[in-house]
PDB file of C-alpha atoms in Angstrom:
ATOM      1  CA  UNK A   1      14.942   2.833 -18.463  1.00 42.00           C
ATOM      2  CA  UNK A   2      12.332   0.261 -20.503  1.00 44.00           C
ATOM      3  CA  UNK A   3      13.855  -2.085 -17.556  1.00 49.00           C
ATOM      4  CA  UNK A   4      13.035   0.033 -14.513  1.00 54.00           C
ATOM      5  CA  UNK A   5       9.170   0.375 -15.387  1.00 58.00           C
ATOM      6  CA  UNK A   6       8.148  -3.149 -15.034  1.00 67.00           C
ATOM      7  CA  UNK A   7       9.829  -2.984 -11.620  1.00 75.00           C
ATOM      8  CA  UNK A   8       8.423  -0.012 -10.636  1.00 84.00           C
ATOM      9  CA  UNK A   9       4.815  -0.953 -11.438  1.00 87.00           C
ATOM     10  CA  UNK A  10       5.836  -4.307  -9.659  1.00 88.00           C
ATOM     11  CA  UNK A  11       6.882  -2.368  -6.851  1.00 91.00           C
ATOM     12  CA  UNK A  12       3.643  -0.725  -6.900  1.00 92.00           C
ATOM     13  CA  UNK A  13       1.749  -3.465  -6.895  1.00 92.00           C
ATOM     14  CA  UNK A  14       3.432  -5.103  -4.655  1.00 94.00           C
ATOM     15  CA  UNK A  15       3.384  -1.911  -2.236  1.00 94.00           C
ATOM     16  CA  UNK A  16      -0.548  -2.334  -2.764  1.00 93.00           C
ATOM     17  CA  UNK A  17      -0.562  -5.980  -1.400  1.00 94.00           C
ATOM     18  CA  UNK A  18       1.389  -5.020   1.422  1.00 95.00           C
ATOM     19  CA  UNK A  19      -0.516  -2.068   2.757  1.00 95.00           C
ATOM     20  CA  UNK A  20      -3.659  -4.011   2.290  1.00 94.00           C
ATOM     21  CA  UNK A  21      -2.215  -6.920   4.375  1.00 95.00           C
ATOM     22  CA  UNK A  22      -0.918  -4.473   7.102  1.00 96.00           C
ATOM     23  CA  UNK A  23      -4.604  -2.929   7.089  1.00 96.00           C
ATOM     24  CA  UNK A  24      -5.982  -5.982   7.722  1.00 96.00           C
ATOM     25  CA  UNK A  25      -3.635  -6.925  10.153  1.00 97.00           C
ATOM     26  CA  UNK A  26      -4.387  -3.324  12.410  1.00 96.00           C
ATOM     27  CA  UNK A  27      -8.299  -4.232  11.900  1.00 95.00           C
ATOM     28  CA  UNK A  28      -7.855  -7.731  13.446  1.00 96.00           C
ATOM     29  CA  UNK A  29      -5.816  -6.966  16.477  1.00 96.00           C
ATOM     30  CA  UNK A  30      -5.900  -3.371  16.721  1.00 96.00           C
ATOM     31  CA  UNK A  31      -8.095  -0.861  19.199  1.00 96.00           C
ATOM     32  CA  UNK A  32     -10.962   0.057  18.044  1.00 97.00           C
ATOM     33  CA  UNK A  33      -9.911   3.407  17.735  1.00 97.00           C
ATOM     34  CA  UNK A  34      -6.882   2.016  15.367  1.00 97.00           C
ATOM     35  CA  UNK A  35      -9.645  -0.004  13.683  1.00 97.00           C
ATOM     36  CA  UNK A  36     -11.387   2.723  12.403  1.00 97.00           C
ATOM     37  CA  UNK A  37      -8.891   5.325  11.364  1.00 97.00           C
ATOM     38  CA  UNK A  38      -7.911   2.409   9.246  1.00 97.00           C
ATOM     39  CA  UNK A  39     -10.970   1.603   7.888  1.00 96.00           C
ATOM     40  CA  UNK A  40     -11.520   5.641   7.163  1.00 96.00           C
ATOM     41  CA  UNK A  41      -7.818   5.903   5.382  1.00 95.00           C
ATOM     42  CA  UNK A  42      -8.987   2.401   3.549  1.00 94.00           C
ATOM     43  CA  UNK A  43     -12.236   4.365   2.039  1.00 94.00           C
ATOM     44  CA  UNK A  44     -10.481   7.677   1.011  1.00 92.00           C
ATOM     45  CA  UNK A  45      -8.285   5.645  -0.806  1.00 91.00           C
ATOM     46  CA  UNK A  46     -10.981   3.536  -2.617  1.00 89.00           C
ATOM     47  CA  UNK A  47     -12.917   6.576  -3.232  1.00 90.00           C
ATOM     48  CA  UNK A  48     -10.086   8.671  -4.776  1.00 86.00           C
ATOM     49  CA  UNK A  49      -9.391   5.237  -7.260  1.00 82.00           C
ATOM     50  CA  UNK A  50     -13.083   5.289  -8.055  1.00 83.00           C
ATOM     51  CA  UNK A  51     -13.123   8.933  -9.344  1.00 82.00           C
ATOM     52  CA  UNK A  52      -9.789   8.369 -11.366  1.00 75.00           C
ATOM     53  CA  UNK A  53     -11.002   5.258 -12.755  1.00 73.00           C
ATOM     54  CA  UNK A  54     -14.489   6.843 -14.347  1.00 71.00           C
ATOM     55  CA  UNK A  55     -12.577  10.139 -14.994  1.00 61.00           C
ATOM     56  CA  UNK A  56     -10.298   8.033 -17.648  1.00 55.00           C
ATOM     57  CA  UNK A  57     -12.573   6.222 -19.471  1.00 49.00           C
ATOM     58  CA  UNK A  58     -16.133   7.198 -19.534  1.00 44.00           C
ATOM     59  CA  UNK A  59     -15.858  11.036 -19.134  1.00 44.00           C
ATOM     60  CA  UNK A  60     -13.472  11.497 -22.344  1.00 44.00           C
ATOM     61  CA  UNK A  61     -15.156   9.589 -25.339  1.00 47.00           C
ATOM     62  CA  UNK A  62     -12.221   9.205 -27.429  1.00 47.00           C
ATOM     63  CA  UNK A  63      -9.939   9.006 -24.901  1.00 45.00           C
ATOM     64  CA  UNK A  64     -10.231   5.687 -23.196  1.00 44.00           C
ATOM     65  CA  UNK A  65      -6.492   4.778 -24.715  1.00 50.00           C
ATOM     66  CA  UNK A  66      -4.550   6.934 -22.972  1.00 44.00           C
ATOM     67  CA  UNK A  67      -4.905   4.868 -20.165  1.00 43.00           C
ATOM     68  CA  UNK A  68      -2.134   3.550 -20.577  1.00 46.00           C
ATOM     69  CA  UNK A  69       0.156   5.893 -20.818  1.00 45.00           C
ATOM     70  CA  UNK A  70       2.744   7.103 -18.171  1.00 44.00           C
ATOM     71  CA  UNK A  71       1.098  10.130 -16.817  1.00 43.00           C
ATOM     72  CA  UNK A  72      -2.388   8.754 -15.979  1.00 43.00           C
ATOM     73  CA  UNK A  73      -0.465   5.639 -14.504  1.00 43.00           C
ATOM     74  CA  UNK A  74       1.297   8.332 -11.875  1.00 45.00           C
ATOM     75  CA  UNK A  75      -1.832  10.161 -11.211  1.00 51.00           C
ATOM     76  CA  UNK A  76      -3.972   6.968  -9.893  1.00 70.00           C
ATOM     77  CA  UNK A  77      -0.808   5.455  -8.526  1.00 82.00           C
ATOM     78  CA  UNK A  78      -1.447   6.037  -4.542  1.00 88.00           C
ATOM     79  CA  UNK A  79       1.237   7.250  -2.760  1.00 92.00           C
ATOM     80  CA  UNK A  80       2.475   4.160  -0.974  1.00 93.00           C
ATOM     81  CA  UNK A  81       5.007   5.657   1.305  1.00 93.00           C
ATOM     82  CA  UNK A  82       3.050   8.462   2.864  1.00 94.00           C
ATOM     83  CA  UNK A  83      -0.037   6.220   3.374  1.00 95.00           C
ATOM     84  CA  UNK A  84       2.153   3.570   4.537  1.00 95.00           C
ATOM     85  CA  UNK A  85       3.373   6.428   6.941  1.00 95.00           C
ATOM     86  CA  UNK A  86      -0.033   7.304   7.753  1.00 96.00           C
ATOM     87  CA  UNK A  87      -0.666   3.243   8.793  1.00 96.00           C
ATOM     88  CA  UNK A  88       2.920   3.646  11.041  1.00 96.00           C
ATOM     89  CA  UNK A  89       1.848   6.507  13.005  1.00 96.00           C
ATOM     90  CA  UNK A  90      -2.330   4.651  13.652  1.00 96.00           C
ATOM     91  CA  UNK A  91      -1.121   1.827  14.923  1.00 95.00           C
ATOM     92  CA  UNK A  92       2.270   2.427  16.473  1.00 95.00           C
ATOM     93  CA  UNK A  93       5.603   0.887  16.018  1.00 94.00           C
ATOM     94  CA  UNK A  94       4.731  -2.253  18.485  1.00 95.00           C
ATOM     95  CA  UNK A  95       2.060  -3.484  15.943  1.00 96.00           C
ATOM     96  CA  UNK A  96       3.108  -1.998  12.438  1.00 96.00           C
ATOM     97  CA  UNK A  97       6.194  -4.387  13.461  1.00 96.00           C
ATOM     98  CA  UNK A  98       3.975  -7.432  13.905  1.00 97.00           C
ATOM     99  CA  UNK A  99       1.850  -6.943  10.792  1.00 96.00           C
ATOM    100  CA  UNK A 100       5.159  -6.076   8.572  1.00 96.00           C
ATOM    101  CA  UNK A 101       6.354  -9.618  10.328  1.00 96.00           C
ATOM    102  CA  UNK A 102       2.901 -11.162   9.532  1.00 95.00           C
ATOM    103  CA  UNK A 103       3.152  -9.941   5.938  1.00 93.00           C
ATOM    104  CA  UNK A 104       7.072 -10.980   5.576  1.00 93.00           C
ATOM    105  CA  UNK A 105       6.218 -14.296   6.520  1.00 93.00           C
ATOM    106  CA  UNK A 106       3.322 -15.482   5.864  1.00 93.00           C
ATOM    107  CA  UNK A 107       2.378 -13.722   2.859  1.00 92.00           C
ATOM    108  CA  UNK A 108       4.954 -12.524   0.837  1.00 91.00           C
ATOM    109  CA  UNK A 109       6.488 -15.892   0.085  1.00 91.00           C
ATOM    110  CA  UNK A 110       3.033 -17.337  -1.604  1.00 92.00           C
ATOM    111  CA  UNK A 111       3.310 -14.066  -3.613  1.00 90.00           C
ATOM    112  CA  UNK A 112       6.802 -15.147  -4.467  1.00 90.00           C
ATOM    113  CA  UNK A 113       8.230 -11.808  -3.972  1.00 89.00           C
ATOM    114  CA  UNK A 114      11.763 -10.414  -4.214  1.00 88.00           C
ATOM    115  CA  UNK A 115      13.176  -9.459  -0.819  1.00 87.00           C
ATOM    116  CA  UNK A 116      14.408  -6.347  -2.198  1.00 89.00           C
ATOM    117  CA  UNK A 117      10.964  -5.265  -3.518  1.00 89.00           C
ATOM    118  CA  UNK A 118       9.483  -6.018  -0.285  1.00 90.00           C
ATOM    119  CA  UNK A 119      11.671  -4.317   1.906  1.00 90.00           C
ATOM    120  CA  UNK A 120      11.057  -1.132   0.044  1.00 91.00           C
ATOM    121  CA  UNK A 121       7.151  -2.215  -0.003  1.00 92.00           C
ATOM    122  CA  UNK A 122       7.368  -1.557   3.265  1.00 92.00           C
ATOM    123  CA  UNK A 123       9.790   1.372   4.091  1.00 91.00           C
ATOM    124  CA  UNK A 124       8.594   3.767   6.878  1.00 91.00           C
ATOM    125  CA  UNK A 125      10.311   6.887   8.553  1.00 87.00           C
ATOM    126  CA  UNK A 126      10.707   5.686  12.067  1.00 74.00           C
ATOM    127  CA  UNK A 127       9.067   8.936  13.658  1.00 62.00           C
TER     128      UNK A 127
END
């Protein structure tokens, strides 16, 4: 189990990196319409962090070491896959493809990333 949890908050992080990438990718060469549901699901995210992130420390006094235990980790985790989902179905299997290449490619290897991790990084339900 004590094994699993590094890789799962890799995987997390790494999940992170690649959505961010993919994002970026969509805003570059995407419609304008694409652009800007992006850009929207981008600032939810950011917002929701924000409010976890001052909930856990300042809020509770006392409390500012329980940051670091399991629970608060899986309540400001983001849920990779269904944003990731949300990405798929903006900006279409033609360029999620090209931005997972882009990311494969080009990024992924500076990163030094397993191939395993990435692949699941970047899992979608083909709709």
């Amino acid at each position: 189990q004590s094994s699993q949890y590094p890789q799962s908050q890799a995987l997390d992080a790494i999940s992170g990196a690649a959505f961010g990438s993919i994002c970026a990718y969509i805003r570059e060469y995407g419609t304008p319409y694409q652009t800007s549901r992006v850009s929207a699901l981008i600032s939810t995210l950011l917002s929701q962090q924000k409010l976890e992130d001052s909930g856990g420390s300042s809020s509770t006094g006392g409390g500012g070491g329980g940051n670091n235990k399991g629970k608060k980790q899986q309540t400001s985790t983001p849920d990779w896959a269904s944003l990731r989902q949300k990405v798929y179905q903006i900006g279409g299997d033609w360029l999620w493809t090209h931005a997972t290449n882009y990311w494969r490619v080009k990024v992924a290897p500076q990163m030094q990333i397993p191939v395993v991790l990435m692949e699941c990084a970047l899992q979608v339900e083909n709709v």
